[in-house]
XYZ file of C-alpha atoms in Angstrom:
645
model
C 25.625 62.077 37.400
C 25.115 64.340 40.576
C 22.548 62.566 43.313
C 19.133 64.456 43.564
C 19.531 65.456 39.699
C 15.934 65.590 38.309
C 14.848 64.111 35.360
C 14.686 67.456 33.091
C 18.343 67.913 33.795
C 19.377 64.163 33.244
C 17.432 63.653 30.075
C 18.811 67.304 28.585
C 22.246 66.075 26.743
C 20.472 62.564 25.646
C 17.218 64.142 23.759
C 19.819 66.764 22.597
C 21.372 64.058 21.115
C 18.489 62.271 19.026
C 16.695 65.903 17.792
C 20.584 65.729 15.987
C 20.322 63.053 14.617
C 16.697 63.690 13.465
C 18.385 66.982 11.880
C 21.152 64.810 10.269
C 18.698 62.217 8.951
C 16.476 64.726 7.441
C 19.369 65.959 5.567
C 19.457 62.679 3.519
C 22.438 60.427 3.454
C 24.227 58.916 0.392
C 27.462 56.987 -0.295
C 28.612 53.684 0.894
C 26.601 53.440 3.933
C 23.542 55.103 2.414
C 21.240 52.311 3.735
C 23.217 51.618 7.364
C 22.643 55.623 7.996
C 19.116 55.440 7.490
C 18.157 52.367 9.254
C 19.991 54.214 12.731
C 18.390 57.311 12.164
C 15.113 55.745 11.330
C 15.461 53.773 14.686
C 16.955 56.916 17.038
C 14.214 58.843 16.133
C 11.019 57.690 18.258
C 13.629 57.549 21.120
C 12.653 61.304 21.570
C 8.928 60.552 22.954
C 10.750 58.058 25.263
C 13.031 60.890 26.640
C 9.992 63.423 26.629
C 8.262 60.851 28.693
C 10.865 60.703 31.408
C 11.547 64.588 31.499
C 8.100 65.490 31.840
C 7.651 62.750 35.004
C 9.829 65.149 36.734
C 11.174 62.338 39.399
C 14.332 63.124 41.041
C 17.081 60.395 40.283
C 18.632 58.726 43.254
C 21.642 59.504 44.637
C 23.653 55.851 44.460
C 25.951 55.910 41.263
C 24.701 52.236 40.992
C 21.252 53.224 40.567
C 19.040 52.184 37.326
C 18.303 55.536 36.724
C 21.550 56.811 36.369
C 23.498 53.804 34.431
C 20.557 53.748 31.538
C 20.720 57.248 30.737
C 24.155 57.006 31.105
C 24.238 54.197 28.807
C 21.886 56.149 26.217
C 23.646 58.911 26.696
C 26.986 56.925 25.334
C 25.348 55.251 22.581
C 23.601 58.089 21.260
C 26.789 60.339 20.396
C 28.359 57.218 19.420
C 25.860 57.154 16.990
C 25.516 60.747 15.521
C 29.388 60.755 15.197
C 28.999 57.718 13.266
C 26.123 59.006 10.696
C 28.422 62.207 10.329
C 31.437 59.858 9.012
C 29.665 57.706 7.454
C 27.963 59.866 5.345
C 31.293 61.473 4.603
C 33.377 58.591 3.265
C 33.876 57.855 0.150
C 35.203 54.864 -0.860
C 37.237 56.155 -3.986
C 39.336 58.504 -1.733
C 39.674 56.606 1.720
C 41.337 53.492 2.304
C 39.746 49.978 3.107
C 41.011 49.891 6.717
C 38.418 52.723 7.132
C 35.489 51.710 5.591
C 36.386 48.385 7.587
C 36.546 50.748 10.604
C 32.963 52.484 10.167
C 31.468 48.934 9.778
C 32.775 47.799 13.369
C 31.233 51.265 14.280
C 27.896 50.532 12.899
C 28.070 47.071 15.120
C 29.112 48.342 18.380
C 27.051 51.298 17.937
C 24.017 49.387 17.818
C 24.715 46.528 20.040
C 25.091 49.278 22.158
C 21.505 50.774 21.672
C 19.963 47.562 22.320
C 21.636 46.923 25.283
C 21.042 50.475 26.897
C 17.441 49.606 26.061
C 17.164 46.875 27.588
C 18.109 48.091 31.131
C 15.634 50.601 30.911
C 13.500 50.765 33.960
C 10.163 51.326 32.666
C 7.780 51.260 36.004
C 10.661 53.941 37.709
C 10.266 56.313 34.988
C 5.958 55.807 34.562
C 6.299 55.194 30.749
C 3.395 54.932 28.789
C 2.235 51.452 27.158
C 2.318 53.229 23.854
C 5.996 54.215 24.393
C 7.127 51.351 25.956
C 5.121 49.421 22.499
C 7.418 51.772 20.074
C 10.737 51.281 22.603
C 9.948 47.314 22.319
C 9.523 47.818 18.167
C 13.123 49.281 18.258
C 14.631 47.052 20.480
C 12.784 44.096 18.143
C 14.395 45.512 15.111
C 18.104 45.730 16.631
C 17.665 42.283 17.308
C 16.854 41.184 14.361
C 19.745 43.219 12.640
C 22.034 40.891 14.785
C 21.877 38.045 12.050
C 23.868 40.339 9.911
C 26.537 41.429 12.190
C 27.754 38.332 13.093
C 28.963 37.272 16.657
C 29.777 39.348 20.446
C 31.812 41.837 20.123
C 34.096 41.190 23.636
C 33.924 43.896 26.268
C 37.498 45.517 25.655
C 37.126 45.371 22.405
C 33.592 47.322 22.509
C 35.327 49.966 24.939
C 38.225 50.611 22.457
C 35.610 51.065 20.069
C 33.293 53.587 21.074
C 36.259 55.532 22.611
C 38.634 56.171 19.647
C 38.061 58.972 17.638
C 37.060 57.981 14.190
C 40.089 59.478 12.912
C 42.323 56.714 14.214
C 42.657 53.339 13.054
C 40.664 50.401 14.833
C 41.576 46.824 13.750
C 38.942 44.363 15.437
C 40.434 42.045 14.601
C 43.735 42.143 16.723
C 41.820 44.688 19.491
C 39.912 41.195 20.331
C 43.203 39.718 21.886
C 45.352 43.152 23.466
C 44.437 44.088 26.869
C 42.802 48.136 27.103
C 43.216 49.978 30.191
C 40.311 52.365 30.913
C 39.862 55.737 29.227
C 38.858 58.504 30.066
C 35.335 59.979 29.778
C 34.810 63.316 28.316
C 32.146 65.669 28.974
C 29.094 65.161 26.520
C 28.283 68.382 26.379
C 28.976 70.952 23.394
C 31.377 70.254 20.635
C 33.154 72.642 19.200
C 32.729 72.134 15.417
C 35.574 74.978 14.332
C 38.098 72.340 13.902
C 37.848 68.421 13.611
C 39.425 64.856 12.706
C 39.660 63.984 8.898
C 38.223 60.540 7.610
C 39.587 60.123 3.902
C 40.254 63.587 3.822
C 37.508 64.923 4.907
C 36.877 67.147 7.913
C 34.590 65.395 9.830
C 33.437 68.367 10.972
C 32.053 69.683 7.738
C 28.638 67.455 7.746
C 25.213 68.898 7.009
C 25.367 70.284 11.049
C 28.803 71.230 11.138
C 29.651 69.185 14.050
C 32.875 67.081 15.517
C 32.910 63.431 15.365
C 36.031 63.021 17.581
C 34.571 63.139 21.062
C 36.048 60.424 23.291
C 33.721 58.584 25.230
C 34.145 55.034 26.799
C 31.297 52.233 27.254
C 33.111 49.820 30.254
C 30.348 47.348 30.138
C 29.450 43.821 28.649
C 27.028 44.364 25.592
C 24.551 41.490 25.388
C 23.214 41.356 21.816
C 24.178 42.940 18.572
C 22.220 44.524 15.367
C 22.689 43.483 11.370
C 23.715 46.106 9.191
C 22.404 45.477 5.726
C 24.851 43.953 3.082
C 27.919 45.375 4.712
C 30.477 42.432 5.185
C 31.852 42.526 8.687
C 35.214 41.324 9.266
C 35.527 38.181 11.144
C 36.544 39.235 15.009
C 37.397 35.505 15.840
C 40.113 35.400 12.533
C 38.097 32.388 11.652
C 38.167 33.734 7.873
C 40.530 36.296 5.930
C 39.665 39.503 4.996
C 40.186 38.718 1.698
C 37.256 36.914 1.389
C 34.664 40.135 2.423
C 32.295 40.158 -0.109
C 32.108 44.185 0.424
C 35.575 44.145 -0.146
C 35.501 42.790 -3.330
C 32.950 45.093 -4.426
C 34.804 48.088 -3.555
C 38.353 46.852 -4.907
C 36.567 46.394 -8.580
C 34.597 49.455 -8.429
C 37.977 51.450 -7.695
C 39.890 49.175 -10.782
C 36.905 49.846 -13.112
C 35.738 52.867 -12.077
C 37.369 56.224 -13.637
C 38.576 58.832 -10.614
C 36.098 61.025 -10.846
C 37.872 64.835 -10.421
C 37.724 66.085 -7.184
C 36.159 69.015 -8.285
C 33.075 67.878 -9.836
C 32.014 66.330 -6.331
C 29.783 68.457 -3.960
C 31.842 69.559 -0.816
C 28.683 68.692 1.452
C 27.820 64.941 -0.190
C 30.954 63.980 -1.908
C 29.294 62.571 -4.640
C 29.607 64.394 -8.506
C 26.782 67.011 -8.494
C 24.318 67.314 -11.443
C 22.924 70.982 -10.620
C 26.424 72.568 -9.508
C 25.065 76.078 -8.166
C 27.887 78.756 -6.839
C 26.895 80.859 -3.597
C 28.145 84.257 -2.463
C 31.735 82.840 -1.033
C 32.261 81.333 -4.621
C 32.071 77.591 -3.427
C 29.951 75.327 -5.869
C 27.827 72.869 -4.064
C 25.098 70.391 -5.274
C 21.913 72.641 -5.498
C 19.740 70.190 -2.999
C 22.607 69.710 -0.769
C 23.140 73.757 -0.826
C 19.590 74.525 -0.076
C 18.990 71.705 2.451
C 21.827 73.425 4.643
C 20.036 77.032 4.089
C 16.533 76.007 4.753
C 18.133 74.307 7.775
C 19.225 77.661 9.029
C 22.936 77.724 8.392
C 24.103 80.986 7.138
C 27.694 80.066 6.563
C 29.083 78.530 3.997
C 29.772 75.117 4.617
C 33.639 74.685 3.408
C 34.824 78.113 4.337
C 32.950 78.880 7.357
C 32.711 82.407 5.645
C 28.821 84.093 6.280
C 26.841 84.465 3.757
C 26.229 87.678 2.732
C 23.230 86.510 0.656
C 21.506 83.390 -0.301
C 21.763 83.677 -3.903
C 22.245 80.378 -5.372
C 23.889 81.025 -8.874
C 24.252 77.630 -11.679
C 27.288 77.106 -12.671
C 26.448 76.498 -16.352
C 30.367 75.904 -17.113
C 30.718 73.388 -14.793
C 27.611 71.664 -15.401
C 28.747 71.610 -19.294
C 32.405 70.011 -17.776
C 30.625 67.412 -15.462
C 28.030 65.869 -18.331
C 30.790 65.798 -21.050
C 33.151 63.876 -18.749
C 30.123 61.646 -17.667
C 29.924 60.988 -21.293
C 32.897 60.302 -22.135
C 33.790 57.928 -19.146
C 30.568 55.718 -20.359
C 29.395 57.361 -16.604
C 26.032 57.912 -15.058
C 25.810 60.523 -12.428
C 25.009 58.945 -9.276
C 21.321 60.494 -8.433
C 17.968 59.361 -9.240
C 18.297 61.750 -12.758
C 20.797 60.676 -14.288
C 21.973 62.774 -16.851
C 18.755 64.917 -16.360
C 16.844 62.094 -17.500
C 13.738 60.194 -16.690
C 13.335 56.226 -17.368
C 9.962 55.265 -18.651
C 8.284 52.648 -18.139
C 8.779 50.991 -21.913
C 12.733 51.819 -21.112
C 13.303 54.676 -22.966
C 14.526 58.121 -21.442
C 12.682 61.713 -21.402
C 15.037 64.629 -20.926
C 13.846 66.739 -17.689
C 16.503 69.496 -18.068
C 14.090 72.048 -18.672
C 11.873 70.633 -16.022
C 14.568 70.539 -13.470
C 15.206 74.670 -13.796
C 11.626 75.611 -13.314
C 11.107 72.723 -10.590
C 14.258 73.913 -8.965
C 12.971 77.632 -9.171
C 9.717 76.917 -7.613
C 11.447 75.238 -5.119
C 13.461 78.009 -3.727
C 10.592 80.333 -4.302
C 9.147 78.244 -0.821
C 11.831 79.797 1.190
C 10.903 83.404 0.446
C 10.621 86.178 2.870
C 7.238 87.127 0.766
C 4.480 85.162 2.159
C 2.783 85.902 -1.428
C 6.043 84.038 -3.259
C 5.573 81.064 -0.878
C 1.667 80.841 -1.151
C 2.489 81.039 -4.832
C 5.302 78.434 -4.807
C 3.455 75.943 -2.688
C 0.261 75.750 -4.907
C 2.190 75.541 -7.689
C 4.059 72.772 -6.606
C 0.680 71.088 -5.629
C -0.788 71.160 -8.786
C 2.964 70.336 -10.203
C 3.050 67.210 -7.514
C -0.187 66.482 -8.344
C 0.190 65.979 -12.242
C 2.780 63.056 -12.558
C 5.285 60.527 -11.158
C 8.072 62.365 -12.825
C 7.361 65.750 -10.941
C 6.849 63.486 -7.693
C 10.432 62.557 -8.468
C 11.817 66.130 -9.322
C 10.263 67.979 -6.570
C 11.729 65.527 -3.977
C 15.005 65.846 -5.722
C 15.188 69.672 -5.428
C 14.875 69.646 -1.734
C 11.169 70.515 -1.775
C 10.138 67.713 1.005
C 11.910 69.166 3.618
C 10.939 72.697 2.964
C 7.065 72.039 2.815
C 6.876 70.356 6.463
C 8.007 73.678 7.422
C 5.451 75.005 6.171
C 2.576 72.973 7.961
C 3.210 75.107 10.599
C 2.673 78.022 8.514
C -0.109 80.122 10.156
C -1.488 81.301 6.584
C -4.142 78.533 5.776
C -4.177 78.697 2.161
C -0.203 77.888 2.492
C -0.589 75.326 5.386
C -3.641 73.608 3.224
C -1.528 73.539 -0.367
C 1.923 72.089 1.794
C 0.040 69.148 3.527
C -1.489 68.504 -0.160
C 1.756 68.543 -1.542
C 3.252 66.211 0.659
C 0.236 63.919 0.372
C 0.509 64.178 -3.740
C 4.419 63.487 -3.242
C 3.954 60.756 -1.011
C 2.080 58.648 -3.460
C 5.746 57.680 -4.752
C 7.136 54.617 -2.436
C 10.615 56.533 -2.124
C 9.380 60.195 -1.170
C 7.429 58.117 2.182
C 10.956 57.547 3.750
C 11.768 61.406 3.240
C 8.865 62.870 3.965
C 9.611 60.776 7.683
C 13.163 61.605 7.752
C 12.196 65.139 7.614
C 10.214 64.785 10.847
C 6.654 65.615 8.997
C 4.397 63.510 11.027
C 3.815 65.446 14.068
C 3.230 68.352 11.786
C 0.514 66.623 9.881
C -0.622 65.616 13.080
C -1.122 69.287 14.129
C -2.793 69.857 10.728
C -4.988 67.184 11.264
C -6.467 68.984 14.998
C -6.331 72.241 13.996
C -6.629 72.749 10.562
C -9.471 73.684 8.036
C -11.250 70.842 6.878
C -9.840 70.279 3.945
C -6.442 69.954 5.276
C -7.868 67.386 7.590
C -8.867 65.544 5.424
C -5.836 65.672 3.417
C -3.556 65.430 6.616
C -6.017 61.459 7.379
C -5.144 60.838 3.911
C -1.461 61.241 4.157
C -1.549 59.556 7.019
C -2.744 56.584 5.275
C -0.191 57.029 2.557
C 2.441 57.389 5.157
C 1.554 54.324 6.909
C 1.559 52.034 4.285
C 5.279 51.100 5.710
C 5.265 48.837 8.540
C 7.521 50.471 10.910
C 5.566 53.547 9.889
C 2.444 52.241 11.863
C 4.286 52.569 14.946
C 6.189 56.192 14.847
C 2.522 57.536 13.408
C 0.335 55.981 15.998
C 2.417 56.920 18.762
C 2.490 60.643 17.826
C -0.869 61.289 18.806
C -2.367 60.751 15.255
C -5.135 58.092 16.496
C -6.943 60.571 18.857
C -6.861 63.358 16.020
C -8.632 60.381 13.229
C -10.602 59.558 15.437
C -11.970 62.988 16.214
C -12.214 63.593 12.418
C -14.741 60.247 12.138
C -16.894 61.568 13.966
C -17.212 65.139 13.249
C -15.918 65.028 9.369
C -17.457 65.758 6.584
C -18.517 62.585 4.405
C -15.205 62.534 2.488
C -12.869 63.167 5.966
C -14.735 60.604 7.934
C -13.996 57.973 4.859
C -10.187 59.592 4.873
C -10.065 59.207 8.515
C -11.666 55.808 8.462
C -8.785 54.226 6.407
C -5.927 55.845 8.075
C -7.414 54.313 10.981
C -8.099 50.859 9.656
C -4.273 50.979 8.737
C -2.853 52.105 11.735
C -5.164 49.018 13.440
C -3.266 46.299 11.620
C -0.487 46.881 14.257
C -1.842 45.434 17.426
C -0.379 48.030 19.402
C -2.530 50.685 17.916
C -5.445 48.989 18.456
C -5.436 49.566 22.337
C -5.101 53.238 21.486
C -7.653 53.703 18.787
C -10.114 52.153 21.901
C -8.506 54.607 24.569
C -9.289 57.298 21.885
C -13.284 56.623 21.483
C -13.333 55.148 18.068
C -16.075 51.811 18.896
C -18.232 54.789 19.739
C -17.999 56.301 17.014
C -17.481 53.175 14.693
C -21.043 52.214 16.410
C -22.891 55.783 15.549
C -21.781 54.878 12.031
C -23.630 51.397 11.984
C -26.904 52.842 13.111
C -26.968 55.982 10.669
C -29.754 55.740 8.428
C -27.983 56.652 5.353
C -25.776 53.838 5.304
C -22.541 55.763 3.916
C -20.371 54.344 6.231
C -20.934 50.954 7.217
C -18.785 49.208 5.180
C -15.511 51.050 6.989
C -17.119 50.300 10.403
C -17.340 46.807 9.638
C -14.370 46.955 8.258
C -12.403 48.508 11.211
C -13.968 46.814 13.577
C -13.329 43.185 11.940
C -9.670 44.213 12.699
C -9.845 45.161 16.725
C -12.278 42.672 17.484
C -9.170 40.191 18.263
C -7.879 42.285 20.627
C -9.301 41.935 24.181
C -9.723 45.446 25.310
C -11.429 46.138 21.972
C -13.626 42.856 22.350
C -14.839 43.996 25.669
C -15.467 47.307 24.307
C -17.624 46.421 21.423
C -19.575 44.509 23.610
C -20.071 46.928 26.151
C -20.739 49.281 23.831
C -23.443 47.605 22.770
C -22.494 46.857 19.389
C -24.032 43.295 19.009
C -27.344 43.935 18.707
C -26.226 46.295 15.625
C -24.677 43.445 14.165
C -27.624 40.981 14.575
C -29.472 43.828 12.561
C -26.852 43.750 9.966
C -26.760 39.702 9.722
C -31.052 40.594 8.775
C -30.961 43.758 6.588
C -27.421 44.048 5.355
C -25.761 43.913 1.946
C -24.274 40.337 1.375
C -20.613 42.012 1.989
C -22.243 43.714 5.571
C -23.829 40.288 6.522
C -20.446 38.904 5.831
C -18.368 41.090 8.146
C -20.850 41.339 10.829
C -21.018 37.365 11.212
C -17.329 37.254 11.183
C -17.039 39.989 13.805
C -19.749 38.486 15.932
C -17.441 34.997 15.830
C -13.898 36.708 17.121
C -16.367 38.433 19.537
C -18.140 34.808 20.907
C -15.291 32.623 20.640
C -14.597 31.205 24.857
C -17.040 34.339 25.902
C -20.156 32.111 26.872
C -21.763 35.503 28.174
C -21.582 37.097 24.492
C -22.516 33.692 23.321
C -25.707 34.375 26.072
C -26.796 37.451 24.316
C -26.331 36.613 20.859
C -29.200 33.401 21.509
C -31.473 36.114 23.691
C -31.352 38.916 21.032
C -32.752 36.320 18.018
C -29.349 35.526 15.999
C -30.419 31.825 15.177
C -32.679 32.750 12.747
C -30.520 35.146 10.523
C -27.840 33.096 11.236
C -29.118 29.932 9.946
C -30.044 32.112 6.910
C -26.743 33.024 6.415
C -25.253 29.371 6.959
C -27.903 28.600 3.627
C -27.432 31.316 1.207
C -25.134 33.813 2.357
C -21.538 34.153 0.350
C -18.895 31.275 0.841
C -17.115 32.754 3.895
C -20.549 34.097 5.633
C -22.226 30.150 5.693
C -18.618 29.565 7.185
C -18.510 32.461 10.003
C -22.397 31.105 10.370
C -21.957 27.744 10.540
C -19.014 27.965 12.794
C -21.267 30.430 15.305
C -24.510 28.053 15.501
C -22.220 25.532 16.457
C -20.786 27.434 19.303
C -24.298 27.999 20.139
C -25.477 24.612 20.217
C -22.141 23.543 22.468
C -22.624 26.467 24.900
C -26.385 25.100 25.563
C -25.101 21.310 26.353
C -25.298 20.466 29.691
């Protein structure tokens, strides 16, 4: 890297490199390495604010090639096409078609991939590059969770070995096993610039080259550094580097060895060219290829205009069923005792007493609708998207249907949409679709949270309020709390409490009282105004909205820049108010806050005994409710300690 380069320049190839892998991962992944795929994506993905952080501080990088600037974007830079020529491959093998050296070959990937990550990470220079303390809290998270996937990955991976690694092209065998002990010269480095996707390696006969972006996996690039910790990757076996074990013993390996002996080959042309897995909705397109309908229509709404095996354009985007082949696929399903490998198997539903409902018919019209959302007529897609709200609205099984036709991905396009009606039906949509636990991780794959986000400033108010409420829905996942409250989501609630109607400030009240459980967010929800407005909503006469307040602020009152601004705020006399004229649930909360705001602050502790607490407290210790005499009792006697001489 040139001396002098700025930041903008430096930072251009590595945030290049995660928005690809966000377009990858919001493609879906399957197969094999299904889970592995979407645990790296998952992880790459806030690594774009990062990036956006250090562009935009427009610092010049120094000119040493030693200097901490250079080697950690350097480093990134390595991992990070590592990694998207990993998800590529990965999400092209198939175990029934490639041999076990290679699957044994993507797993080593996997590991030196993300020790990689973690170790780029750690070198980053955080006060050189002005990062903010709610990226550097999301960085940490990542960093935090490729440590932890360590356990499962099993010991260091030596230097050499880690070079070799990274630098073959995925094409080519790598045995870890004997890499460990043969000395590697260095290899060259390769520009990581474009790729050109024309023509590529083949993993298992497949052209890696032919994933959802079209792009080559066989770059060369070489790592020559020590890598200090590793990552786990789910229930992968990893061979054992040190020989310590045989191979024989992998527990994967097992698994795949029976599932090819019991397992009927399935014909190679009942699998979908894009997922290599046997397709359920076979549709044919204007080259004559037949690709799994989702797949298909993923790759179209993505912007691809080519047809994925041929490379042929598209001279329309037609998507025909194949009714024959459809017909050929469920009569060899039945009579290989086989279920087709998607969440509808055989077009079918389970319910809940374990019997099936046939969604054939449901899948056509669903599927319909569906395309309908990528029409050129803005009256088709208004149409489309509020019928797929009141469809996603209805029942689990459309929840399930729509996210299997593609829809997900399609309606986050359309938050952006500057017709309202559509905007306000596709952020109800995704909210009504998110309600089922496996539609959350898609509707983040696809990238839809700084869209809500967007919806959630600028939008009418009844898309704000359904934007907070998928925001709540959204965040239910752990991990979740961090991308969402470090996309500028906080600010936007926070805005919506106080100037909401009655049902967005109680929408925007619980997305916030979510997001708080993370104690990273709390310093944010503070930076964004919310004990202001938590305090406006104590003191309103009508009492709508004291229970949330109490609620939310029960949860930041343990962390010290919230503490000091409660009190600053001047919240506490509120709360003495509360402890006198509340509801037994307000008196409750209020006492409880008061503690977490009194414990070792003897000047709190000061102005709870000059503003009258003693008496309502002592009530409280009496006859309030079995955890208010506790918060009471435990107050009065920090009272009575802090007046001891």
């Amino acid at each position: 890297m040139a001396g002098g380069e700025s930041t903008a320049v430096a930072t251009k190839i590595p945030l290049q490199l995660v928005h690809d892998v966000s377009r990858i991962s919001s493609a879906g992944f399957s197969g094999l390495f299904k889970k592995d795929s979407t645990d790296l994506g998952r992880r790459l993905s806030p690594l774009a604010h990062l990036l956006e952080e250090i562009r935009d501080s427009n610092n010049t990088l120094l000119s040493s090639s030693s200097s901490s600037h250079n080697s950690f974007l350097y480093d990134l830079s390595v991992a990070l096409k590592a990694s998207k020529r990993l998800l590529l491959a990965a999400n092209d093998f198939d175990p029934k078609i490639s041999s076990d050296a290679a699957r044994k070959k993507i797993v080593f990937q996997f590991q030196c991939v993300t020790w990689k990550l973690e170790k780029s990470l750690g070198s980053l220079p955080y006060d050189q590059f002005d990062i903010s303390e709610e990226v550097q809290e999301q960085v940490e998270l990542v960093r935090t969770q490729l440590k932890r996937a360590k356990e499962r990955y099993g010991g260091p991976v030596t230097s050499n070995l880690l070079s070799r690694a990274l630098s073959q092209p995925l094409d080519k065998e790598i045995d870890p096993l004997h890499s460990a002990s043969r000395g590697i010269g260095s290899l060259h480095v390769e520009n990581i610039g474009n790729i050109d996707h024309e023509v590529g390696p083949k993993l298992g006969g497949v052209p890696l080259g032919s994933g959802p972006n079209g792009n080559d996996c066989s770059l060369i690039v070489q790592e020559p550094e020590n890598l200090g910790n590793s990552t786990k990757l789910s229930e992968v076996a990893f061979p054992n580097i040190h020989g310590s074990a045989s191979e024989d013993d992998s527990p994967r390996k097992n698994f795949v060895e029976s599932k090819k002996t019991n397992s009927p080959i399935i014909p190679e042309e009942y699998l979908c060219p894009i997922s290599l897995e046997l397709m359920r909705d076979p549709v044919i397109v204007a080259t004559g290829q037949t690709y799994e309908r989702s797949f298909i229509q993923r790759w179209i709404d993505g912007g691809n205009t080519r047809c994925p095996k041929t490379q042929q354009m598209l001279q329309d985007l037609t998507l025909t069923p194949n009714i024959a082949l459809r017909s050929l696929i469920s009569d060899w399903c039945a009579k290989n005792n086989m279920e087709q490998p998607t969440a509808l198997a055989y077009a079918r539903i389970k319910r809940s007493d374990g019997s099936f409902r046939d969604v054939s018919g449901d899948i056509a019209a669903i599927d319909a609708i569906v395309r309908k959302l990528s029409s050129r007529s803005t009256e088709d897609r208004r149409a489309a998207v509020a019928e797929i709200r009141s469809l996603s609205k209805r029942s689990t099984d459309n929840r399930i249907l729509l996210a299997e036709a593609g829809a997900i991905p399609v309606l986050v396009n359309l938050l952006t949409s500057e017709d309202s009606q559509i905007q306000d039906n596709a952020v109800t949509s995704i909210l009504n679709l998110s309600i089922f636990d496996s539609n959350k991780g898609l509707i983040m794959l696809a990238g839809a949270v700084p869209s809500i986000v967007q919806v959630l400033r600028a939008g009418s108010m009844e898309a704000k309020e359904n934007a907070a409420a998928t925001i709540f829905s959204l965040s239910l996942g752990d991990e979740n709390k961090i991308i969402i409250g470090a996309s500028g989501a906080i600010p936007a609630l926070v805005e919506l409490l106080r100037t909401g109607s009655t049902r967005g400030k109680k929408d925007a009240a619980t997305a916030l009282f979510n997001l708080c459980i993370y104690q990273g967010n709390k310093g944010r929800a503070v930076r964004a105004g919310i004990i202001p407005a938590l305090l406006t909503m104590l003191t309103d006469s009508s009492n709508c909205m004291v229970d949330e307040a109490l609620t939310i602020l029960s949860v930041l009152a343990s962390h010290q820049e919230a503490k000091a601004a409660i009190a600053k705020a001047s919240t506490i006399p509120a709360l003495i108010d509360l402890l006198r004229t509340g509801l037994p649930r307000n008196k409750e909360n209020a006492a409880a806050i008061l503690l977490s705001l009194c414990k070792r602050d003897p000047e709190n502790l000061s102005c709870l005994r000059r503003l009258g607490a003693l008496i309502p407290l002592s009530e409280l210790a009496n006859s309030g409710t079995e955890r208010a005499k506790r918060k009471a009792a435990t107050l009065l006697e920090h009272l009575s300690k802090s007046q001891q001489p």
